[in-house]
Amino acid sequence: MRLTRSLVPTIKEIPSEAQIASHRLMLRAGLVRQTSAGIYAWLPAGYRVLQNIARIVREEQDASGAQEVLMPTLQSADLWRQSGRYDGYGAEMLRLKDRHERDLLYGPTNEEMITDLLRQSIKSYRELPQNLYHIQWKFRDEVRPRFGVMRGREFLMKDAYSFDLDQAGAVIAYRKMMLAYMRTFRRLGVQAIPMAADTGPIGGDLSHEFIILAPTGESQVYYDAAFETIDTSPAAFSFDSEADLERFATLMTTPYAATDEKHDEAAWAKVTNKREGRGIEVGQIFYFGTKYSDPMGLRVAGPDGAQVIPHMGSYGIGVSRLVGALIEAHHDDAGIIWDDAVAPWKAAILNLKMGDAACNAICEDIYAKLAGNALYDDRDERAGVKFNDADLMGHPWQVIVGPRGAAKGMVELKRRATGERMEVSVEDAIRKVFFL
Ligand code: P5A
């Protein structure tokens, strides 16, 4: 994209309403704008990041065998009356009526709706297991929406739902998701640690939160650094091997990891390599057995013809929260530092002398060759303004084109994460940006 043709409204001033770094940087870098309390519009740069995160989440869900669907945001209150959650959910649920006075709600989660869909669609144990997910907007009327997209009222979630014949099957589904989550967060450039958690309004007795360390996290967390060296790659564990999944689950539950509420000082004292700090919850997974399938009447015929109530789990990732969480984990005083995997553009091209024939020609050449992967700063602005905005926006690479280098066909390449600069030819600049 050419910056002069783009809606990337960066701001120099520090927005007074934002209390944490990621919220300030998302506003300053022109990623989002608030439209109502806890509700945000995603501008082009922010939306590209959101889509990159969603794509990685989707690829790892698909690899685990989950199937993508898309359920609506609006749900019938009747479904929630059947599960018994309609009244109990409280003020966090946004309730509305249609023109026929029918009660609807904007979904805060989809356990009921997916159970209803399966109830209509499957009859036999042969159709299990199933795991279905979607990436869809949710609404929770949080008492205190804050920290920008980190605790919004409307937010984008990946939510998956597993259905198995019995508890043993559901535990396998749970382990598969845990493995898929470890791979997902690694690809996003962060270390997420699974920590045993309470289940709240979703229910059940087995749950893990996935927490990443960042100074402004909402809870204090403690874990054994051993987590950081566990290889979770496909070479180490296969989704198709129950033995692999069991070995993985054992590895994941052996090192110490706990949030504040579950912290055990005696066990912590025995850990030699400690990691401690504030944590952000970027995902949570649940096994809750027949909590929804039973009251909602989901049944399949078992191998002996008798009716069986399937066991379920649900698995969430905060896709929009992750945009803020990744910034919390990776920024400096100058701005955002995007990981290559999620950056809105891989590179910014900074033309330091618009109108100079050599600068213009080189910039246009690189812009064409980077084909959609670059933001071309073609504004008639001072070099300092361009440098500051590029650092603020956090592009992994800056291709800096000035008249002196351009005259001999050279550009300067800067790596945002390290500050490293090198003078290279146009061809080498392109190779480096694409990691060739
Ligand atoms: C699991 C999927 C559930 O809702 N039902 C379907 C289960 N879990 S959860 O822990 O309540 O939410 C899953 C993830 O969504 C993110 N999240 C939020 N993100 C932004 N703003 C919010 N207000 C918000 N609430 C939850 C979190 O990352 C959470 O782990």
mmCIF file of N, CA, C and O and ligand atoms in Angstrom, residues 108-111 140 142 149-153 155 157-161 202 281-284 286 314-318 320-321, ligand 1:
data_model
loop_
_atom_site.group_PDB
_atom_site.id
_atom_site.type_symbol
_atom_site.label_atom_id
_atom_site.label_comp_id
_atom_site.label_asym_id
_atom_site.label_seq_id
_atom_site.Cartn_x
_atom_site.Cartn_y
_atom_site.Cartn_z
ATOM 1 N N PRO A 108 -22.124 -14.666 23.835
ATOM 2 C CA PRO A 108 -20.849 -14.504 24.534
ATOM 3 C C PRO A 108 -19.969 -15.740 24.346
ATOM 4 O O PRO A 108 -18.781 -15.723 24.663
ATOM 5 N N THR A 109 -20.552 -16.831 23.826
ATOM 6 C CA THR A 109 -19.895 -18.119 23.605
ATOM 7 C C THR A 109 -20.942 -19.013 22.950
ATOM 8 O O THR A 109 -22.105 -18.615 22.852
ATOM 9 N N ASN A 110 -20.545 -20.199 22.430
ATOM 10 C CA ASN A 110 -21.487 -20.951 21.580
ATOM 11 C C ASN A 110 -21.741 -22.406 21.983
ATOM 12 O O ASN A 110 -22.129 -23.206 21.130
ATOM 13 N N GLU A 111 -21.523 -22.765 23.242
ATOM 14 C CA GLU A 111 -21.753 -24.167 23.632
ATOM 15 C C GLU A 111 -23.174 -24.635 23.274
ATOM 16 O O GLU A 111 -23.371 -25.729 22.752
ATOM 17 N N ARG A 140 -19.551 -9.555 25.364
ATOM 18 C CA ARG A 140 -19.722 -9.703 26.815
ATOM 19 C C ARG A 140 -19.754 -8.295 27.388
ATOM 20 O O ARG A 140 -18.792 -7.537 27.211
ATOM 21 N N GLU A 142 -18.879 -6.534 29.716
ATOM 22 C CA GLU A 142 -17.951 -6.457 30.844
ATOM 23 C C GLU A 142 -18.242 -5.217 31.685
ATOM 24 O O GLU A 142 -18.517 -4.147 31.145
ATOM 25 N N VAL A 149 -8.325 -3.463 23.241
ATOM 26 C CA VAL A 149 -8.890 -4.735 22.752
ATOM 27 C C VAL A 149 -8.613 -5.903 23.711
ATOM 28 O O VAL A 149 -9.133 -7.000 23.511
ATOM 29 N N MET A 150 -7.818 -5.662 24.752
ATOM 30 C CA MET A 150 -7.483 -6.767 25.661
ATOM 31 C C MET A 150 -8.693 -7.180 26.496
ATOM 32 O O MET A 150 -8.884 -8.360 26.767
ATOM 33 N N ARG A 151 -9.458 -6.235 26.951
ATOM 34 C CA ARG A 151 -10.729 -6.555 27.599
ATOM 35 C C ARG A 151 -11.806 -5.701 26.969
ATOM 36 O O ARG A 151 -12.166 -4.651 27.461
ATOM 37 N N GLY A 152 -12.265 -6.155 25.825
ATOM 38 C CA GLY A 152 -13.294 -5.426 25.101
ATOM 39 C C GLY A 152 -14.660 -5.928 25.500
ATOM 40 O O GLY A 152 -14.796 -6.855 26.300
ATOM 41 N N ARG A 153 -15.682 -5.318 24.953
ATOM 42 C CA ARG A 153 -17.031 -5.877 25.094
ATOM 43 C C ARG A 153 -17.321 -6.724 23.860
ATOM 44 O O ARG A 153 -17.776 -7.841 23.955
ATOM 45 N N PHE A 155 -15.486 -8.737 20.958
ATOM 46 C CA PHE A 155 -14.126 -9.224 20.683
ATOM 47 C C PHE A 155 -14.195 -10.462 19.801
ATOM 48 O O PHE A 155 -15.209 -11.143 19.735
ATOM 49 N N MET A 157 -13.151 -14.163 18.876
ATOM 50 C CA MET A 157 -12.682 -15.382 19.532
ATOM 51 C C MET A 157 -12.648 -16.530 18.526
ATOM 52 O O MET A 157 -13.488 -16.603 17.647
ATOM 53 N N LYS A 158 -11.653 -17.403 18.692
ATOM 54 C CA LYS A 158 -11.710 -18.712 18.044
ATOM 55 C C LYS A 158 -12.265 -19.628 19.095
ATOM 56 O O LYS A 158 -11.696 -19.740 20.191
ATOM 57 N N ASP A 159 -13.407 -20.248 18.824
ATOM 58 C CA ASP A 159 -13.946 -21.211 19.779
ATOM 59 C C ASP A 159 -14.228 -22.528 19.089
ATOM 60 O O ASP A 159 -14.868 -22.578 18.045
ATOM 61 N N ALA A 160 -13.663 -23.590 19.688
ATOM 62 C CA ALA A 160 -13.815 -24.953 19.163
ATOM 63 C C ALA A 160 -14.600 -25.777 20.177
ATOM 64 O O ALA A 160 -14.554 -25.493 21.387
ATOM 65 N N TYR A 161 -15.311 -26.786 19.673
ATOM 66 C CA TYR A 161 -16.164 -27.623 20.511
ATOM 67 C C TYR A 161 -15.972 -29.066 20.109
ATOM 68 O O TYR A 161 -16.157 -29.411 18.938
ATOM 69 N N ILE A 202 -18.410 -21.341 32.174
ATOM 70 C CA ILE A 202 -18.413 -22.385 31.139
ATOM 71 C C ILE A 202 -18.643 -23.750 31.791
ATOM 72 O O ILE A 202 -19.329 -24.604 31.247
ATOM 73 N N GLU A 281 -3.938 -13.807 29.812
ATOM 74 C CA GLU A 281 -4.595 -15.045 29.371
ATOM 75 C C GLU A 281 -5.002 -14.887 27.907
ATOM 76 O O GLU A 281 -5.853 -14.073 27.569
ATOM 77 N N VAL A 282 -4.360 -15.687 27.040
ATOM 78 C CA VAL A 282 -4.676 -15.579 25.609
ATOM 79 C C VAL A 282 -5.554 -16.721 25.120
ATOM 80 O O VAL A 282 -6.031 -16.701 23.988
ATOM 81 N N GLY A 283 -5.772 -17.710 25.988
ATOM 82 C CA GLY A 283 -6.661 -18.808 25.605
ATOM 83 C C GLY A 283 -7.062 -19.595 26.824
ATOM 84 O O GLY A 283 -6.420 -19.499 27.886
ATOM 85 N N GLN A 284 -8.151 -20.344 26.699
ATOM 86 C CA GLN A 284 -8.547 -21.235 27.786
ATOM 87 C C GLN A 284 -9.286 -22.433 27.204
ATOM 88 O O GLN A 284 -10.059 -22.287 26.248
ATOM 89 N N PHE A 286 -11.482 -26.227 28.112
ATOM 90 C CA PHE A 286 -12.369 -26.811 29.126
ATOM 91 C C PHE A 286 -12.796 -28.217 28.725
ATOM 92 O O PHE A 286 -13.088 -28.463 27.554
ATOM 93 N N SER A 314 -14.725 -27.411 25.334
ATOM 94 C CA SER A 314 -14.667 -26.222 24.468
ATOM 95 C C SER A 314 -13.333 -25.533 24.666
ATOM 96 O O SER A 314 -12.688 -25.654 25.719
ATOM 97 N N TYR A 315 -12.906 -24.807 23.634
ATOM 98 C CA TYR A 315 -11.512 -24.371 23.541
ATOM 99 C C TYR A 315 -11.457 -22.979 22.913
ATOM 100 O O TYR A 315 -11.807 -22.825 21.739
ATOM 101 N N GLY A 316 -11.049 -21.991 23.687
ATOM 102 C CA GLY A 316 -11.089 -20.610 23.192
ATOM 103 C C GLY A 316 -9.714 -19.989 23.020
ATOM 104 O O GLY A 316 -8.790 -20.263 23.790
ATOM 105 N N ILE A 317 -9.595 -19.150 21.993
ATOM 106 C CA ILE A 317 -8.414 -18.280 21.853
ATOM 107 C C ILE A 317 -8.924 -16.863 21.638
ATOM 108 O O ILE A 317 -9.826 -16.638 20.817
ATOM 109 N N GLY A 318 -8.372 -15.922 22.355
ATOM 110 C CA GLY A 318 -8.763 -14.514 22.208
ATOM 111 C C GLY A 318 -8.006 -13.897 21.034
ATOM 112 O O GLY A 318 -6.921 -13.344 21.221
ATOM 113 N N SER A 320 -8.673 -11.239 19.011
ATOM 114 C CA SER A 320 -8.454 -9.788 19.050
ATOM 115 C C SER A 320 -7.612 -9.392 20.267
ATOM 116 O O SER A 320 -6.773 -8.497 20.178
ATOM 117 N N ARG A 321 -7.801 -10.099 21.404
ATOM 118 C CA ARG A 321 -6.947 -9.812 22.566
ATOM 119 C C ARG A 321 -5.481 -10.026 22.213
ATOM 120 O O ARG A 321 -4.598 -9.305 22.697
HETATM 121 C C1 P5A B 1 -14.015 -21.651 25.354
HETATM 122 C C2 P5A B 1 -14.453 -21.406 23.954
HETATM 123 C C3 P5A B 1 -14.861 -19.648 26.612
HETATM 124 O O1 P5A B 1 -15.666 -18.792 26.346
HETATM 125 N N1 P5A B 1 -16.289 -21.187 25.399
HETATM 126 C C4 P5A B 1 -15.931 -21.288 24.010
HETATM 127 C C5 P5A B 1 -15.117 -21.107 26.222
HETATM 128 N N2 P5A B 1 -13.702 -19.407 27.248
HETATM 129 S S1 P5A B 1 -13.210 -17.981 27.807
HETATM 130 O O2 P5A B 1 -12.024 -18.242 28.575
HETATM 131 O O3 P5A B 1 -14.254 -17.331 28.486
HETATM 132 O O4 P5A B 1 -12.828 -17.100 26.552
HETATM 133 C C6 P5A B 1 -11.838 -17.575 25.654
HETATM 134 C C7 P5A B 1 -10.779 -16.506 25.413
HETATM 135 O O5 P5A B 1 -11.403 -15.331 24.890
HETATM 136 C C8 P5A B 1 -10.676 -14.185 25.294
HETATM 137 N N3 P5A B 1 -11.574 -13.213 25.950
HETATM 138 C C9 P5A B 1 -11.593 -11.903 25.684
HETATM 139 N N4 P5A B 1 -10.888 -11.162 24.808
HETATM 140 C C10 P5A B 1 -11.130 -9.826 24.762
HETATM 141 N N5 P5A B 1 -12.051 -9.208 25.544
HETATM 142 C C11 P5A B 1 -12.794 -9.912 26.429
HETATM 143 N N6 P5A B 1 -13.713 -9.295 27.173
HETATM 144 C C12 P5A B 1 -12.573 -11.330 26.531
HETATM 145 N N7 P5A B 1 -13.114 -12.329 27.278
HETATM 146 C C13 P5A B 1 -12.480 -13.464 26.915
HETATM 147 C C14 P5A B 1 -9.589 -14.648 26.251
HETATM 148 O O6 P5A B 1 -8.352 -14.763 25.573
HETATM 149 C C15 P5A B 1 -10.084 -16.038 26.670
HETATM 150 O O7 P5A B 1 -9.014 -16.905 26.999
#
